[in-house]
mmCIF file of C-alpha atoms in Angstrom:
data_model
loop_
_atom_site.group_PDB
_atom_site.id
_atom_site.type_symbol
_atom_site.label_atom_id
_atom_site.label_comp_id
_atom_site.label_asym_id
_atom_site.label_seq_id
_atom_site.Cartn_x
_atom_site.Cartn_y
_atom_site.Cartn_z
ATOM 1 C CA UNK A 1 -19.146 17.668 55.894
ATOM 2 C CA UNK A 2 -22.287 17.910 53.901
ATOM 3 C CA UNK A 3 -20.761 16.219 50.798
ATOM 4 C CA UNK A 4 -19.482 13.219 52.940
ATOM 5 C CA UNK A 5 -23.003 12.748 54.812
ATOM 6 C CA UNK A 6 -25.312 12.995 51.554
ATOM 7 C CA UNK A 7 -22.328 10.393 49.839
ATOM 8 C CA UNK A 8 -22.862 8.174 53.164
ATOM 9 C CA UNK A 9 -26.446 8.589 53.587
ATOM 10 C CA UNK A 10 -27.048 5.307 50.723
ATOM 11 C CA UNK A 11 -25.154 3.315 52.915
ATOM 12 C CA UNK A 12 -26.870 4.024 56.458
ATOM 13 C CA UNK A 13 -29.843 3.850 55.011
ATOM 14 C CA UNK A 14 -29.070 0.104 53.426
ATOM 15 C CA UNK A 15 -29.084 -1.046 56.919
ATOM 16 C CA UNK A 16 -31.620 1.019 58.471
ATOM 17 C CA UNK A 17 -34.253 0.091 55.495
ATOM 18 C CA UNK A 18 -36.021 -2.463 58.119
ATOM 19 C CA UNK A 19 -36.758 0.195 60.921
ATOM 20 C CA UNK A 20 -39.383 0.958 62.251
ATOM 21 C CA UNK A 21 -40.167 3.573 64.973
ATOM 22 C CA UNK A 22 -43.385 4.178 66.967
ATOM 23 C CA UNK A 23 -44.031 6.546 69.772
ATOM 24 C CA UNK A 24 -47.307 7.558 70.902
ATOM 25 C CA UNK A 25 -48.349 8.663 74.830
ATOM 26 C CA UNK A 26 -50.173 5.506 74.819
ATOM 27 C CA UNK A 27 -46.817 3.253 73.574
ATOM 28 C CA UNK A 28 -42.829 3.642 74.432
ATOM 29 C CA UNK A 29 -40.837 4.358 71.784
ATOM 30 C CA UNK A 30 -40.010 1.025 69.622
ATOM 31 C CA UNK A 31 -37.405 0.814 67.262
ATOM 32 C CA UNK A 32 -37.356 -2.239 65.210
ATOM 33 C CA UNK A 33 -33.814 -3.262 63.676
ATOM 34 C CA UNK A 34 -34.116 -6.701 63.192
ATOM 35 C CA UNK A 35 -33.039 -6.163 59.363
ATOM 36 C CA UNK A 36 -29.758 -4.636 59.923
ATOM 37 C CA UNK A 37 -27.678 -7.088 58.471
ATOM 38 C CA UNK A 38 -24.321 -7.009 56.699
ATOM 39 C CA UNK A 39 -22.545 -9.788 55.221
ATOM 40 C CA UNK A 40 -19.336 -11.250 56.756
ATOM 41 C CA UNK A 41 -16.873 -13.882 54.627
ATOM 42 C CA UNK A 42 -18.392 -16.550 52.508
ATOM 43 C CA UNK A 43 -18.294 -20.512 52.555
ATOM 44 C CA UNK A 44 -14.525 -20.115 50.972
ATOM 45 C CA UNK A 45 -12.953 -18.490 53.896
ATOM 46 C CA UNK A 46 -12.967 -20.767 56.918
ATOM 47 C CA UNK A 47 -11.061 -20.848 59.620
ATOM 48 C CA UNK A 48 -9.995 -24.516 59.856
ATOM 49 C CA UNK A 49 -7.753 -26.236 62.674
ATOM 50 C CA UNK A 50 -5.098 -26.507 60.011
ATOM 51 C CA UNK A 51 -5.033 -22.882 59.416
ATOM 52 C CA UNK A 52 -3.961 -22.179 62.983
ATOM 53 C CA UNK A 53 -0.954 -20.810 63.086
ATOM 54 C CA UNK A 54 0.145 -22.151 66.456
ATOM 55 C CA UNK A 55 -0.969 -24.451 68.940
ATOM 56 C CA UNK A 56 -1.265 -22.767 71.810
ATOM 57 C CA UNK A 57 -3.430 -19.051 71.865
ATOM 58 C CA UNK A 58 -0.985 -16.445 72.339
ATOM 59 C CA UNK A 59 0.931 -16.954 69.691
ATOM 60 C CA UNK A 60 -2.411 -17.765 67.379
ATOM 61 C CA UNK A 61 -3.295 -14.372 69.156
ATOM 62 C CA UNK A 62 -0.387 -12.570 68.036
ATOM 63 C CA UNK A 63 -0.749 -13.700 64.694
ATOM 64 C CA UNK A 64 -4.401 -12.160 64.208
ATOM 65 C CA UNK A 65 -3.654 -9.111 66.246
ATOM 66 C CA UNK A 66 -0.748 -8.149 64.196
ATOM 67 C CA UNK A 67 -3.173 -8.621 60.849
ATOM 68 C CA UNK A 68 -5.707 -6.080 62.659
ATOM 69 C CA UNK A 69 -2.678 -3.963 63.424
ATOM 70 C CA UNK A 70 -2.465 -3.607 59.316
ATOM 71 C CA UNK A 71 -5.600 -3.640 58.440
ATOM 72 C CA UNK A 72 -7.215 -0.250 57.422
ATOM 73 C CA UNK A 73 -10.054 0.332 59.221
ATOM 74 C CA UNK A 74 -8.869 -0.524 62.330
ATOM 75 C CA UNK A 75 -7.575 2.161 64.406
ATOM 76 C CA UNK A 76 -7.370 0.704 67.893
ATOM 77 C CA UNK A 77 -6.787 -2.774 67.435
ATOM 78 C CA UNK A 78 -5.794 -3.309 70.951
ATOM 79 C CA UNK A 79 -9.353 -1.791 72.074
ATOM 80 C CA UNK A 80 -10.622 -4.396 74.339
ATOM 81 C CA UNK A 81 -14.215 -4.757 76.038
ATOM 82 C CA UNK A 82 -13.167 -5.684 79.806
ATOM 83 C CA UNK A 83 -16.425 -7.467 81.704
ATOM 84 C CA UNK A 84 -16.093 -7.803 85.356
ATOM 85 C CA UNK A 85 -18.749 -8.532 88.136
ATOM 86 C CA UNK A 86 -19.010 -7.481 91.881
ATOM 87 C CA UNK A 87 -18.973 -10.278 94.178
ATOM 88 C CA UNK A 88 -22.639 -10.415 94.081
ATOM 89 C CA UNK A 89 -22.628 -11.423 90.331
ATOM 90 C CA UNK A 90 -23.420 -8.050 88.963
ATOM 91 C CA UNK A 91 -21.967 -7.372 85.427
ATOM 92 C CA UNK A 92 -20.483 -4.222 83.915
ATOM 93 C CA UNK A 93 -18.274 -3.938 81.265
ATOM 94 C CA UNK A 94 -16.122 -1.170 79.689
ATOM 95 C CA UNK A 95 -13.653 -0.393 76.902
ATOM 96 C CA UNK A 96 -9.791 -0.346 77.616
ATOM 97 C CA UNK A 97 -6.633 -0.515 76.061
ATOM 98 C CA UNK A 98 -4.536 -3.925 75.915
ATOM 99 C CA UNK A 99 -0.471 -2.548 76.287
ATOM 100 C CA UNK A 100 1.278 -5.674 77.065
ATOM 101 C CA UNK A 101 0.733 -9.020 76.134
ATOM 102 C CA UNK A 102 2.478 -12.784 76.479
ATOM 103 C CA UNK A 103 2.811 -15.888 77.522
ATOM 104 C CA UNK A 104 1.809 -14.736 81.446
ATOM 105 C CA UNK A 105 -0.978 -13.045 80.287
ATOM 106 C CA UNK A 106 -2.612 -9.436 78.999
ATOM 107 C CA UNK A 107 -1.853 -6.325 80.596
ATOM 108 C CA UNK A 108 -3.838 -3.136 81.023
ATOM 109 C CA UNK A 109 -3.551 0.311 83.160
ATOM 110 C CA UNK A 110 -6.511 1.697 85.277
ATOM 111 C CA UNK A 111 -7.593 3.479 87.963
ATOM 112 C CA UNK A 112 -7.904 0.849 90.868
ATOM 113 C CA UNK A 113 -10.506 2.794 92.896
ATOM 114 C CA UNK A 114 -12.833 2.469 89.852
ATOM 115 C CA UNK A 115 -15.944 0.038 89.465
ATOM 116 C CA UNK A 116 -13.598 -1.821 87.482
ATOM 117 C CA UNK A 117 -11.087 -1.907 90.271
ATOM 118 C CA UNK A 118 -13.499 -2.145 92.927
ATOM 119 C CA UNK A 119 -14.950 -5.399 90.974
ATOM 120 C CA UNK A 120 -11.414 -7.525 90.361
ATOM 121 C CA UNK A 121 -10.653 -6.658 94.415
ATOM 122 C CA UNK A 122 -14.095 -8.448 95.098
ATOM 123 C CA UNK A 123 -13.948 -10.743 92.019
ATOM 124 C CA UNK A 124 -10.480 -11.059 90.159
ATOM 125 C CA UNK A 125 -12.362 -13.303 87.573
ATOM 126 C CA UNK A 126 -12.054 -11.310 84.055
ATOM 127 C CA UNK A 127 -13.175 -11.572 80.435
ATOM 128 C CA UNK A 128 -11.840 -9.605 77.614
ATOM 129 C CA UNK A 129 -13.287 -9.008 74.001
ATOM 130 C CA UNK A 130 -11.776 -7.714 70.767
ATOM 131 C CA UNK A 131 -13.966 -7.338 67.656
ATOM 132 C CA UNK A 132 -12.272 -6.275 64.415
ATOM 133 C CA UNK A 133 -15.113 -5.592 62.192
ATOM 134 C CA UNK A 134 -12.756 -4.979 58.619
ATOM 135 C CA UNK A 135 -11.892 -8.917 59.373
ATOM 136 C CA UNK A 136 -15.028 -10.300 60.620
ATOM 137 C CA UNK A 137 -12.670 -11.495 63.320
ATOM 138 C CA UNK A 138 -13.115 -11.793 67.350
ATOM 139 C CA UNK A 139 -11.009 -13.379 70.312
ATOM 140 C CA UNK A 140 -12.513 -13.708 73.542
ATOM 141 C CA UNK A 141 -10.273 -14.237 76.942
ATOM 142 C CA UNK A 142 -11.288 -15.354 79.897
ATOM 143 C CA UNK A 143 -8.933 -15.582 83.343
ATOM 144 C CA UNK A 144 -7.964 -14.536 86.850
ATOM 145 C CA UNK A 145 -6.575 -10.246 86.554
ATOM 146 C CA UNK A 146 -4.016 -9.823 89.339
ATOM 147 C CA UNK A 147 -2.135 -6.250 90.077
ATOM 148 C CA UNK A 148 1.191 -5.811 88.639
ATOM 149 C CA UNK A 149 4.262 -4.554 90.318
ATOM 150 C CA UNK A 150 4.320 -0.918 91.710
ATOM 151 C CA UNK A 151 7.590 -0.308 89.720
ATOM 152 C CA UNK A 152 5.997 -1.900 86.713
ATOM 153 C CA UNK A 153 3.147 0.729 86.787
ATOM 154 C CA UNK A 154 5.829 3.369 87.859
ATOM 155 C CA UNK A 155 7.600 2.427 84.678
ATOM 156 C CA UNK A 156 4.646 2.536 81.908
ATOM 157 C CA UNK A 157 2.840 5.763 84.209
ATOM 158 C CA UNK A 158 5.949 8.060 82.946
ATOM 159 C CA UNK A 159 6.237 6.907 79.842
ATOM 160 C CA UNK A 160 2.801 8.469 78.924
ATOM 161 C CA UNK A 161 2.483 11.684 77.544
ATOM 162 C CA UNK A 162 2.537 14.271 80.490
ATOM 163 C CA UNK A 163 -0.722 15.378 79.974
ATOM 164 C CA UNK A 164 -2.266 11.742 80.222
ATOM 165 C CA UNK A 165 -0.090 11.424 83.695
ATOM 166 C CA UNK A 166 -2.104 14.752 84.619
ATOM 167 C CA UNK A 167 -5.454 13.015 83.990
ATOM 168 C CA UNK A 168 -4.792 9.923 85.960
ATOM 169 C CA UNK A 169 -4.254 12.448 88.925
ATOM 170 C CA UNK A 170 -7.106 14.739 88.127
ATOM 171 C CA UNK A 171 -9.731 11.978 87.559
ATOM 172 C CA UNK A 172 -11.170 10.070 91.185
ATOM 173 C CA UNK A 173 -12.350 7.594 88.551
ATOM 174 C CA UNK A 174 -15.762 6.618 88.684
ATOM 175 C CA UNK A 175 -16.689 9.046 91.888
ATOM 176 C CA UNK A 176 -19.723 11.328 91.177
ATOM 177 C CA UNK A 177 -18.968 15.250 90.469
ATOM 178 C CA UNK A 178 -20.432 18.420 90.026
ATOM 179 C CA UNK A 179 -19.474 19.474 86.611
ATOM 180 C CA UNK A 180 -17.212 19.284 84.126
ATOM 181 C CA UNK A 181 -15.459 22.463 85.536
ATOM 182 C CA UNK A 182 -14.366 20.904 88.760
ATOM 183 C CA UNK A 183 -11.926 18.517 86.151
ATOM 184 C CA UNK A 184 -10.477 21.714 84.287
ATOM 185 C CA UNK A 185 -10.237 23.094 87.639
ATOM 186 C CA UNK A 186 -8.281 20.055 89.184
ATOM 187 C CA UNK A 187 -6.354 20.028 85.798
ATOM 188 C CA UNK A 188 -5.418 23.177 86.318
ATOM 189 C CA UNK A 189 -4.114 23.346 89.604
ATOM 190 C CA UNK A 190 -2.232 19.723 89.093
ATOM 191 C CA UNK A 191 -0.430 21.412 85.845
ATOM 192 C CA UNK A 192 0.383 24.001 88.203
ATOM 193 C CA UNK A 193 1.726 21.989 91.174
ATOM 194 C CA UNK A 194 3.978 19.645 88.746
ATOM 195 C CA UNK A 195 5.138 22.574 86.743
ATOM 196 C CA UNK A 196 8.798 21.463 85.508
ATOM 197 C CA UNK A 197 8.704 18.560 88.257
ATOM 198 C CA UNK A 198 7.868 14.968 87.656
ATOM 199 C CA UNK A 199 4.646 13.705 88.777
ATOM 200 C CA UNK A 200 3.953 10.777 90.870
ATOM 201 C CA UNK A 201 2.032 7.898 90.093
ATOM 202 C CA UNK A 202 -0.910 8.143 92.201
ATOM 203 C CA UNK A 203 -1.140 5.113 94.621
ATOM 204 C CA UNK A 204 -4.715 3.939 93.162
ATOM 205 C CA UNK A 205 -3.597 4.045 89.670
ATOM 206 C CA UNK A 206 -1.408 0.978 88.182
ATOM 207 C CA UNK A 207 -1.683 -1.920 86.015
ATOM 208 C CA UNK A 208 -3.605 -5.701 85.635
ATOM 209 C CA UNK A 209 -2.225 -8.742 84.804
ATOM 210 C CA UNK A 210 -4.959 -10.772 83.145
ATOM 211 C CA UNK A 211 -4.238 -15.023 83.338
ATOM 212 C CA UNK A 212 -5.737 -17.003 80.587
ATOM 213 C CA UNK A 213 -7.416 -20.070 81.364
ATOM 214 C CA UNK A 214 -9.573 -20.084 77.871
ATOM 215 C CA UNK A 215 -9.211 -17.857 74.786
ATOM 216 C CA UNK A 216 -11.441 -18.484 71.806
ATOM 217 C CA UNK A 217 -10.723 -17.571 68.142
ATOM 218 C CA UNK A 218 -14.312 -16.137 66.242
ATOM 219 C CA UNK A 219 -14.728 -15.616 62.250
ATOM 220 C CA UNK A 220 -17.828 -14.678 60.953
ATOM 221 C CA UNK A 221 -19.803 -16.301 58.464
ATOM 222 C CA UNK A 222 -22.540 -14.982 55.770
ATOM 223 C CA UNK A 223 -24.558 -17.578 56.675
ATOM 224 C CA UNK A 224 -23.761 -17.211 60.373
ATOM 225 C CA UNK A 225 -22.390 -20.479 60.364
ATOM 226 C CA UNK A 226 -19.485 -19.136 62.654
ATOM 227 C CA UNK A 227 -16.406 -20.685 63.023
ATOM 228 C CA UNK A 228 -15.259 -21.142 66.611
ATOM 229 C CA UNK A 229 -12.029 -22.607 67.784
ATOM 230 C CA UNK A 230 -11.651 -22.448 71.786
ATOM 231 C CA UNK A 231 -8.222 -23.057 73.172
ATOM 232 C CA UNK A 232 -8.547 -23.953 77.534
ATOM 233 C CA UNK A 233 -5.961 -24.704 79.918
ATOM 234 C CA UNK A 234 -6.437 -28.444 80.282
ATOM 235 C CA UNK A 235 -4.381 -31.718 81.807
ATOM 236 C CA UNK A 236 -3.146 -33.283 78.639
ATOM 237 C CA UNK A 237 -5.353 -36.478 79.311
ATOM 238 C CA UNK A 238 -8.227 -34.720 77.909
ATOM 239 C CA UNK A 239 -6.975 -35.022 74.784
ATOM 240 C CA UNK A 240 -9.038 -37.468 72.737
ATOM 241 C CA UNK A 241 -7.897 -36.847 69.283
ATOM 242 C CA UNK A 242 -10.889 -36.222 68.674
ATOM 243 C CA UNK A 243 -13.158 -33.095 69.679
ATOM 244 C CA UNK A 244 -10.254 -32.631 72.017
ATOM 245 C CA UNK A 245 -7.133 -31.689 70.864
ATOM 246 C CA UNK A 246 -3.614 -31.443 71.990
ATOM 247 C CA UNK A 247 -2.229 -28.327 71.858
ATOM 248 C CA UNK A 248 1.078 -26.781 73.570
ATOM 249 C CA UNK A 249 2.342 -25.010 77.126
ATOM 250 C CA UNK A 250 -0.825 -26.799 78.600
ATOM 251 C CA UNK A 251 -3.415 -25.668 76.231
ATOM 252 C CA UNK A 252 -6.205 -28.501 74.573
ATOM 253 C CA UNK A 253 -7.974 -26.725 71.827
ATOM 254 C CA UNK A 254 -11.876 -27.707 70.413
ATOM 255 C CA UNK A 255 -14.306 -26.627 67.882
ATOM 256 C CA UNK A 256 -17.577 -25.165 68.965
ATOM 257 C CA UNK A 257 -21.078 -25.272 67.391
ATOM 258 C CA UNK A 258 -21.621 -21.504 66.489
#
């Protein structure tokens, strides 16, 4: 472990050479990172209209996730940032994994007594995020999450590994406890109770459907001269030929300053 933090220790400190840190009882700490900066791809890899590979997002989508799914480097490439907000506008956001997508949308499995849960019963507006770093790539959905079938989330609950199964019925997601023993303890005596049985899906955990009304396709630039290409559900009208363009299944697609 020693060898590979003194052989990594050039590179942190590459991006770390700008900070500063002050803390005195007069002053809060301050950390100054403004000069972490890394480059991303240069003026020779765009991402052009004419380099989409479909016209319509979720096979453009499909395209870019299967190139993260390749890419070393990236070990969860369907990690995705879900952002919800209560019905009084407040934000939170999370990581989760994306297990099914299509043309009807992007499925995910939670716990719906969560905050997540609690949110998209208050608010089923949704926003997803994926970032894959190694490709200085992003895609950013936004759309209406609606519960999926209870024998659709019976289906995908047992084909987990039985000890995930166990933790969706030892965990009251999101509900304050006393320690970390009062899980092993649960665990325990949920191992115990299912012991050569199968175990049932518990009723407040089961799967989203999330419904894309705009998906947008990032790619980072050196100079931060980002390209953007938004694809938004749309009446085909819009379409000007211009900064609006026609795409497929419903979809117009534009170009956005970065």
């Amino acid at each position: 472990m020693a060898k590979i933090l003194s052989h990594a220790r050039p590179i942190l400190n590459a991006g770390y050479r700008a900070v500063r840190m002050a803390a005195t009882p007069s002053a809060p700490l301050s950390v100054d990172i403004s000069g972490m900066r890394i480059k991303y791809l240069d003026k020779k890899e765009l991402f052009l209209e004419s380099d989409l590979a479909c016209r319509e997002p979720i096979g453009q989508f499909k395209v870019w996730f299967d190139e993260a799914c390749k890419t070393p480097g990236i070990l969860e490439a369907n990690a995705m940032c879900l952002a919800t907000a209560s019905k009084d506008g407040t934000p939170s956001c999370r990581y989760v994994l994306l297990k099914n997508f299509g043309k009807e949308g992007f499925r995910f499995f939670t716990n719906y007594s969560s905050r997540k849960g609690k949110d998209l019963a208050e608010n089923p507006k949704a926003a997803l995020t994926f970032y894959w770093e190694a490709l200085k790539r992003s895609v950013r959905i936004e759309g209406l999450a609606e519960k999926i079938s209870a024998s659709e989330s019976d289906k995908y609950f047992h084909e987990r590994p039985r000890d995930s199964q166990i933790g969706a019925v030892v965990s009251h997601q999101s509900t304050i406890i006393h320690g970390r023993e009062e899980l092993a303890a649960r665990e325990r005596e949920i191992t115990a109770q299912y012991e050569n049985k199968e175990i049932d899906r518990p009723d407040e955990w089961g799967g989203y459907l999330v419904v894309a009304n705009k998906v947008e396709f990032w790619q980072g630039q050196s100079n931060r001269v980002h390209d953007r290409i938004v694809f938004r559900k749309a009446d085909a009208s819009e379409a000007n030929g211009e900064t609006t363009h026609l795409g497929e299944d419903g979809w117009v697609f534009e170009r956005l300053a970065p």
